[in-house]
Amino acid sequence: MKVIHLMDFGARPNSGEDTVLPMRRALEAAAAQDMPVVLACSEGCYDFYPEHAAKVPFYITNSASEQETPDVTKTIGVLLQGLRNIVLEGNGALFRFHGKFTMFVFDQCKNIEVRNLSTDFSRPTMSEMTVAAIAPGYIEVSVHPDSWYELHDGKLHWKGEGWTYQDGPAQLFDPAMNTTWRVPSPISSAIHIEEIEHGRLRLHYEKGDVPDTAVGLTYQMRDGIRDQAGVFIHRSSSITWKNVNLHYTHGLGVVGQYSENLTFDGLAIVPRKESGRTAAAFADGIHLSGCRGLVQIVNCQFEGTHDDPINIHGTHLRVIDKPSANQILVRFMHGQSYGFDAFFPGDHIEFVRAHSLAVFDSNIVTDAQRINARDILLTLDKPPSDSIAPHDVIENVTWTPQVEIRNNRFARIPTRGILVTTRRKVVIEQNHFDRLMMSGILIADDAESWFESGRVEDVTIRQNTFNHCGGREHPVIYIAPENRHVDLDIPVHRNIRIEENCIHTADALLLDAKSTRGLTFRENDITFTGTDRKPNDLTGAFRLTACSGVQLQDNKII
């Protein structure tokens, strides 16, 4: 194995100079080797600026619609295309990005490892301000030094390196409880904003419209448009992240799209402590769509994401036409997912009823032709069923992964911890979910909203700790396929085992499950706070709809 050094190609850590071109030259040198290569960094901070960065169009799932972002060009800090057998050894280095960036792209790569590295942004696209005082008609806030702003005619404009925005989604962060939740933006509802001194603002409101907040809470605000991603893994295989800290990502965090055998070991999506910031991700943490092989997410930490830390799914495309006997025209339906190759010759597909999510036919793809960014013409091995109804969809069964999610920690999350919908074996064990606002785990599947497929057939949820996740509207564990036609004899999901977990809750349902055959909830230890439940009294702790083969046994109230 050959070792090459980033500094030999012009990189100068701690200088503030641009590392984009030295990194490009180093990767070109690595690609020219006929043996595995370690590309090594020296310890220090390396800056990346957009001026010389690669600008490449990529359609990324669950990102932005044509209206939100007509131009899908990504600004890429570290671009790996068609590379093999490379280790990027950080040696504790920090990569610092300036402006809106997709920090890493792996395009048609194989056997790449990134390790011992941290990334952050000089000016994140998340703005933060902490409530310093509350009075009738106004609040005063202290703006984080990394959150740059300008005032024009009493209106606040957040600004960064090459971007600006005013309004967008907001959350509140409570440091005492280490929790976040979504709230209306305090900027958009203010009638006038003034600067008391640099970094301290007074936000004025109509009487009675002062936000429901408290001194010491921090507002986290962003523009809401996912025009970049943190990391994009595209049609690649055997990609490993080992002991890497992603301290901020713009848009989705790590996106895997039609890739296989992905490993995340010791990945931390958390704010950098010395930054004093409280948010680490603009949206999801790890978002995998249409992947296959083995996905391993182990020993990771997710703290401060603005959406789900882990989401693993496929994509349902709607059948909109049957132009010939063995051809179908299918369409991406959700506004934020389109444009990418979702089928390849030899792929196995299933036809699914939109209203029931029941499979009624299967076939093999022999050719896939993109007609436009939304529509794909599929040629099939045999004529499809004549019973295709309006709104029916197909799922690419070939691109569904086996999943292992072990020994991870989830905290400071306003949504769910893990979303997973894949028919192959799933093991979720020894994870810690701390005070998530919604369910710790959600197993969905739908063909009419997000169009995120598909069913599960073998899921084990074992030896996890759920500490006050969910609430009156969100069960701790939620099995919620979005089928409108619900029939006990036509289950969507099968074989889900929930065993040996520790659950601490006040008033959340332990389990809400729908359309599942073979459901086990056993040997779980449950602590109810603020109740006088007697041992083994789980009255009202479960909601089951059209479930069969259910076992609820040997659970203990502590």
mmCIF file with all atom_site columns, N, CA and C in Angstrom, residues 186-227:
data_model
loop_
_atom_site.group_PDB
_atom_site.id
_atom_site.type_symbol
_atom_site.label_atom_id
_atom_site.label_alt_id
_atom_site.label_comp_id
_atom_site.label_asym_id
_atom_site.label_entity_id
_atom_site.label_seq_id
_atom_site.pdbx_PDB_ins_code
_atom_site.Cartn_x
_atom_site.Cartn_y
_atom_site.Cartn_z
_atom_site.occupancy
_atom_site.B_iso_or_equiv
_atom_site.pdbx_formal_charge
_atom_site.auth_seq_id
_atom_site.auth_comp_id
_atom_site.auth_asym_id
_atom_site.auth_atom_id
_atom_site.pdbx_PDB_model_num
ATOM 1   N N  . PRO A 1 186 ? -39.424 33.107 15.128 1.00 0.00 ? 186 PRO A N  1
ATOM 2   C CA . PRO A 1 186 ? -39.602 34.380 15.849 1.00 0.00 ? 186 PRO A CA 1
ATOM 3   C C  . PRO A 1 186 ? -39.250 35.579 14.973 1.00 0.00 ? 186 PRO A C  1
ATOM 4   N N  . ILE A 1 187 ? -38.545 35.332 13.883 1.00 0.00 ? 187 ILE A N  1
ATOM 5   C CA . ILE A 1 187 ? -38.173 36.424 12.975 1.00 0.00 ? 187 ILE A CA 1
ATOM 6   C C  . ILE A 1 187 ? -39.373 36.849 12.129 1.00 0.00 ? 187 ILE A C  1
ATOM 7   N N  . SER A 1 188 ? -40.084 35.874 11.583 1.00 0.00 ? 188 SER A N  1
ATOM 8   C CA . SER A 1 188 ? -41.180 36.193 10.666 1.00 0.00 ? 188 SER A CA 1
ATOM 9   C C  . SER A 1 188 ? -42.352 36.845 11.381 1.00 0.00 ? 188 SER A C  1
ATOM 10  N N  . SER A 1 189 ? -42.536 36.549 12.662 1.00 0.00 ? 189 SER A N  1
ATOM 11  C CA . SER A 1 189 ? -43.685 37.112 13.380 1.00 0.00 ? 189 SER A CA 1
ATOM 12  C C  . SER A 1 189 ? -43.375 38.468 14.027 1.00 0.00 ? 189 SER A C  1
ATOM 13  N N  . ALA A 1 190 ? -42.104 38.867 14.043 1.00 0.00 ? 190 ALA A N  1
ATOM 14  C CA . ALA A 1 190 ? -41.737 40.159 14.651 1.00 0.00 ? 190 ALA A CA 1
ATOM 15  C C  . ALA A 1 190 ? -42.174 41.309 13.739 1.00 0.00 ? 190 ALA A C  1
ATOM 16  N N  . ILE A 1 191 ? -42.687 42.372 14.336 1.00 0.00 ? 191 ILE A N  1
ATOM 17  C CA . ILE A 1 191 ? -43.095 43.534 13.533 1.00 0.00 ? 191 ILE A CA 1
ATOM 18  C C  . ILE A 1 191 ? -41.941 44.514 13.353 1.00 0.00 ? 191 ILE A C  1
ATOM 19  N N  . HIS A 1 192 ? -40.950 44.413 14.211 1.00 0.00 ? 192 HIS A N  1
ATOM 20  C CA . HIS A 1 192 ? -39.786 45.303 14.094 1.00 0.00 ? 192 HIS A CA 1
ATOM 21  C C  . HIS A 1 192 ? -38.637 44.694 14.900 1.00 0.00 ? 192 HIS A C  1
ATOM 22  N N  . ILE A 1 193 ? -37.434 44.784 14.340 1.00 0.00 ? 193 ILE A N  1
ATOM 23  C CA . ILE A 1 193 ? -36.250 44.266 15.026 1.00 0.00 ? 193 ILE A CA 1
ATOM 24  C C  . ILE A 1 193 ? -35.206 45.365 15.078 1.00 0.00 ? 193 ILE A C  1
ATOM 25  N N  . GLU A 1 194 ? -34.618 45.575 16.242 1.00 0.00 ? 194 GLU A N  1
ATOM 26  C CA . GLU A 1 194 ? -33.587 46.593 16.385 1.00 0.00 ? 194 GLU A CA 1
ATOM 27  C C  . GLU A 1 194 ? -32.359 45.990 17.061 1.00 0.00 ? 194 GLU A C  1
ATOM 28  N N  . GLU A 1 195 ? -31.221 46.601 16.788 1.00 0.00 ? 195 GLU A N  1
ATOM 29  C CA . GLU A 1 195 ? -29.963 46.158 17.369 1.00 0.00 ? 195 GLU A CA 1
ATOM 30  C C  . GLU A 1 195 ? -29.654 47.009 18.598 1.00 0.00 ? 195 GLU A C  1
ATOM 31  N N  . ILE A 1 196 ? -29.600 46.382 19.756 1.00 0.00 ? 196 ILE A N  1
ATOM 32  C CA . ILE A 1 196 ? -29.258 47.078 21.002 1.00 0.00 ? 196 ILE A CA 1
ATOM 33  C C  . ILE A 1 196 ? -27.756 47.330 21.050 1.00 0.00 ? 196 ILE A C  1
ATOM 34  N N  . GLU A 1 197 ? -27.018 46.334 20.690 1.00 0.00 ? 197 GLU A N  1
ATOM 35  C CA . GLU A 1 197 ? -25.573 46.410 20.511 1.00 0.00 ? 197 GLU A CA 1
ATOM 36  C C  . GLU A 1 197 ? -25.222 45.265 19.580 1.00 0.00 ? 197 GLU A C  1
ATOM 37  N N  . HIS A 1 198 ? -23.988 45.245 19.093 1.00 0.00 ? 198 HIS A N  1
ATOM 38  C CA . HIS A 1 198 ? -23.639 44.190 18.152 1.00 0.00 ? 198 HIS A CA 1
ATOM 39  C C  . HIS A 1 198 ? -23.828 42.805 18.793 1.00 0.00 ? 198 HIS A C  1
ATOM 40  N N  . GLY A 1 199 ? -24.621 41.989 18.139 1.00 0.00 ? 199 GLY A N  1
ATOM 41  C CA . GLY A 1 199 ? -24.886 40.644 18.633 1.00 0.00 ? 199 GLY A CA 1
ATOM 42  C C  . GLY A 1 199 ? -26.052 40.550 19.588 1.00 0.00 ? 199 GLY A C  1
ATOM 43  N N  . ARG A 1 200 ? -26.682 41.688 19.927 1.00 0.00 ? 200 ARG A N  1
ATOM 44  C CA . ARG A 1 200 ? -27.858 41.642 20.806 1.00 0.00 ? 200 ARG A CA 1
ATOM 45  C C  . ARG A 1 200 ? -29.000 42.389 20.112 1.00 0.00 ? 200 ARG A C  1
ATOM 46  N N  . LEU A 1 201 ? -30.101 41.671 19.916 1.00 0.00 ? 201 LEU A N  1
ATOM 47  C CA . LEU A 1 201 ? -31.244 42.201 19.171 1.00 0.00 ? 201 LEU A CA 1
ATOM 48  C C  . LEU A 1 201 ? -32.478 42.239 20.057 1.00 0.00 ? 201 LEU A C  1
ATOM 49  N N  . ARG A 1 202 ? -33.344 43.213 19.761 1.00 0.00 ? 202 ARG A N  1
ATOM 50  C CA . ARG A 1 202 ? -34.657 43.276 20.409 1.00 0.00 ? 202 ARG A CA 1
ATOM 51  C C  . ARG A 1 202 ? -35.718 43.050 19.322 1.00 0.00 ? 202 ARG A C  1
ATOM 52  N N  . LEU A 1 203 ? -36.540 42.022 19.511 1.00 0.00 ? 203 LEU A N  1
ATOM 53  C CA . LEU A 1 203 ? -37.588 41.662 18.564 1.00 0.00 ? 203 LEU A CA 1
ATOM 54  C C  . LEU A 1 203 ? -38.925 42.114 19.124 1.00 0.00 ? 203 LEU A C  1
ATOM 55  N N  . HIS A 1 204 ? -39.601 43.006 18.419 1.00 0.00 ? 204 HIS A N  1
ATOM 56  C CA . HIS A 1 204 ? -40.868 43.566 18.868 1.00 0.00 ? 204 HIS A CA 1
ATOM 57  C C  . HIS A 1 204 ? -42.035 42.824 18.205 1.00 0.00 ? 204 HIS A C  1
ATOM 58  N N  . TYR A 1 205 ? -43.143 42.688 18.989 1.00 0.00 ? 205 TYR A N  1
ATOM 59  C CA . TYR A 1 205 ? -44.319 41.963 18.513 1.00 0.00 ? 205 TYR A CA 1
ATOM 60  C C  . TYR A 1 205 ? -45.573 42.755 18.850 1.00 0.00 ? 205 TYR A C  1
ATOM 61  N N  . GLU A 1 206 ? -46.633 42.431 18.132 1.00 0.00 ? 206 GLU A N  1
ATOM 62  C CA . GLU A 1 206 ? -47.934 42.950 18.526 1.00 0.00 ? 206 GLU A CA 1
ATOM 63  C C  . GLU A 1 206 ? -48.265 42.427 19.920 1.00 0.00 ? 206 GLU A C  1
ATOM 64  N N  . LYS A 1 207 ? -49.095 43.172 20.626 1.00 0.00 ? 207 LYS A N  1
ATOM 65  C CA . LYS A 1 207 ? -49.470 42.726 21.974 1.00 0.00 ? 207 LYS A CA 1
ATOM 66  C C  . LYS A 1 207 ? -50.081 41.330 21.917 1.00 0.00 ? 207 LYS A C  1
ATOM 67  N N  . GLY A 1 208 ? -49.628 40.473 22.782 1.00 0.00 ? 208 GLY A N  1
ATOM 68  C CA . GLY A 1 208 ? -50.154 39.114 22.847 1.00 0.00 ? 208 GLY A CA 1
ATOM 69  C C  . GLY A 1 208 ? -49.497 38.148 21.883 1.00 0.00 ? 208 GLY A C  1
ATOM 70  N N  . ASP A 1 209 ? -48.603 38.646 21.011 1.00 0.00 ? 209 ASP A N  1
ATOM 71  C CA . ASP A 1 209 ? -47.965 37.778 20.020 1.00 0.00 ? 209 ASP A CA 1
ATOM 72  C C  . ASP A 1 209 ? -46.527 37.447 20.358 1.00 0.00 ? 209 ASP A C  1
ATOM 73  N N  . VAL A 1 210 ? -46.091 37.765 21.553 1.00 0.00 ? 210 VAL A N  1
ATOM 74  C CA . VAL A 1 210 ? -44.726 37.412 21.948 1.00 0.00 ? 210 VAL A CA 1
ATOM 75  C C  . VAL A 1 210 ? -44.583 35.890 21.943 1.00 0.00 ? 210 VAL A C  1
ATOM 76  N N  . PRO A 1 211 ? -43.536 35.352 21.331 1.00 0.00 ? 211 PRO A N  1
ATOM 77  C CA . PRO A 1 211 ? -43.387 33.889 21.258 1.00 0.00 ? 211 PRO A CA 1
ATOM 78  C C  . PRO A 1 211 ? -43.380 33.238 22.637 1.00 0.00 ? 211 PRO A C  1
ATOM 79  N N  . ASP A 1 212 ? -43.884 32.025 22.678 1.00 0.00 ? 212 ASP A N  1
ATOM 80  C CA . ASP A 1 212 ? -43.867 31.225 23.897 1.00 0.00 ? 212 ASP A CA 1
ATOM 81  C C  . ASP A 1 212 ? -42.469 30.652 24.068 1.00 0.00 ? 212 ASP A C  1
ATOM 82  N N  . THR A 1 213 ? -41.664 31.323 24.843 1.00 0.00 ? 213 THR A N  1
ATOM 83  C CA . THR A 1 213 ? -40.271 30.924 24.991 1.00 0.00 ? 213 THR A CA 1
ATOM 84  C C  . THR A 1 213 ? -39.815 31.211 26.416 1.00 0.00 ? 213 THR A C  1
ATOM 85  N N  . ALA A 1 214 ? -38.522 31.060 26.673 1.00 0.00 ? 214 ALA A N  1
ATOM 86  C CA . ALA A 1 214 ? -37.987 31.308 28.015 1.00 0.00 ? 214 ALA A CA 1
ATOM 87  C C  . ALA A 1 214 ? -36.537 31.729 27.906 1.00 0.00 ? 214 ALA A C  1
ATOM 88  N N  . VAL A 1 215 ? -36.093 32.475 28.872 1.00 0.00 ? 215 VAL A N  1
ATOM 89  C CA . VAL A 1 215 ? -34.700 32.904 28.912 1.00 0.00 ? 215 VAL A CA 1
ATOM 90  C C  . VAL A 1 215 ? -33.804 31.662 28.981 1.00 0.00 ? 215 VAL A C  1
ATOM 91  N N  . GLY A 1 216 ? -32.766 31.670 28.172 1.00 0.00 ? 216 GLY A N  1
ATOM 92  C CA . GLY A 1 216 ? -31.827 30.556 28.138 1.00 0.00 ? 216 GLY A CA 1
ATOM 93  C C  . GLY A 1 216 ? -32.076 29.568 27.023 1.00 0.00 ? 216 GLY A C  1
ATOM 94  N N  . LEU A 1 217 ? -33.260 29.640 26.388 1.00 0.00 ? 217 LEU A N  1
ATOM 95  C CA . LEU A 1 217 ? -33.532 28.761 25.251 1.00 0.00 ? 217 LEU A CA 1
ATOM 96  C C  . LEU A 1 217 ? -32.909 29.356 23.986 1.00 0.00 ? 217 LEU A C  1
ATOM 97  N N  . THR A 1 218 ? -32.478 28.490 23.091 1.00 0.00 ? 218 THR A N  1
ATOM 98  C CA . THR A 1 218 ? -31.814 28.922 21.862 1.00 0.00 ? 218 THR A CA 1
ATOM 99  C C  . THR A 1 218 ? -32.686 28.614 20.650 1.00 0.00 ? 218 THR A C  1
ATOM 100 N N  . TYR A 1 219 ? -32.884 29.617 19.815 1.00 0.00 ? 219 TYR A N  1
ATOM 101 C CA . TYR A 1 219 ? -33.560 29.422 18.533 1.00 0.00 ? 219 TYR A CA 1
ATOM 102 C C  . TYR A 1 219 ? -32.535 28.966 17.487 1.00 0.00 ? 219 TYR A C  1
ATOM 103 N N  . GLN A 1 220 ? -32.920 27.947 16.735 1.00 0.00 ? 220 GLN A N  1
ATOM 104 C CA . GLN A 1 220 ? -32.138 27.470 15.591 1.00 0.00 ? 220 GLN A CA 1
ATOM 105 C C  . GLN A 1 220 ? -32.975 27.717 14.343 1.00 0.00 ? 220 GLN A C  1
ATOM 106 N N  . MET A 1 221 ? -32.425 28.415 13.338 1.00 0.00 ? 221 MET A N  1
ATOM 107 C CA . MET A 1 221 ? -33.216 28.830 12.176 1.00 0.00 ? 221 MET A CA 1
ATOM 108 C C  . MET A 1 221 ? -32.447 28.572 10.881 1.00 0.00 ? 221 MET A C  1
ATOM 109 N N  . ARG A 1 222 ? -33.179 28.180 9.838  1.00 0.00 ? 222 ARG A N  1
ATOM 110 C CA . ARG A 1 222 ? -32.565 27.881 8.539  1.00 0.00 ? 222 ARG A CA 1
ATOM 111 C C  . ARG A 1 222 ? -33.538 28.259 7.434  1.00 0.00 ? 222 ARG A C  1
ATOM 112 N N  . ASP A 1 223 ? -33.070 28.207 6.186  1.00 0.00 ? 223 ASP A N  1
ATOM 113 C CA . ASP A 1 223 ? -33.934 28.642 5.091  1.00 0.00 ? 223 ASP A CA 1
ATOM 114 C C  . ASP A 1 223 ? -34.842 27.535 4.565  1.00 0.00 ? 223 ASP A C  1
ATOM 115 N N  . GLY A 1 224 ? -34.528 26.282 4.793  1.00 0.00 ? 224 GLY A N  1
ATOM 116 C CA . GLY A 1 224 ? -35.415 25.183 4.430  1.00 0.00 ? 224 GLY A CA 1
ATOM 117 C C  . GLY A 1 224 ? -35.199 24.591 3.057  1.00 0.00 ? 224 GLY A C  1
ATOM 118 N N  . ILE A 1 225 ? -34.334 25.141 2.211  1.00 0.00 ? 225 ILE A N  1
ATOM 119 C CA . ILE A 1 225 ? -34.118 24.622 0.862  1.00 0.00 ? 225 ILE A CA 1
ATOM 120 C C  . ILE A 1 225 ? -32.880 23.722 0.846  1.00 0.00 ? 225 ILE A C  1
ATOM 121 N N  . ARG A 1 226 ? -33.093 22.460 0.469  1.00 0.00 ? 226 ARG A N  1
ATOM 122 C CA . ARG A 1 226 ? -32.013 21.469 0.483  1.00 0.00 ? 226 ARG A CA 1
ATOM 123 C C  . ARG A 1 226 ? -31.274 21.481 -0.860 1.00 0.00 ? 226 ARG A C  1
ATOM 124 N N  . ASP A 1 227 ? -30.553 22.549 -1.152 1.00 0.00 ? 227 ASP A N  1
ATOM 125 C CA . ASP A 1 227 ? -29.904 22.667 -2.454 1.00 0.00 ? 227 ASP A CA 1
ATOM 126 C C  . ASP A 1 227 ? -28.529 22.006 -2.503 1.00 0.00 ? 227 ASP A C  1
#
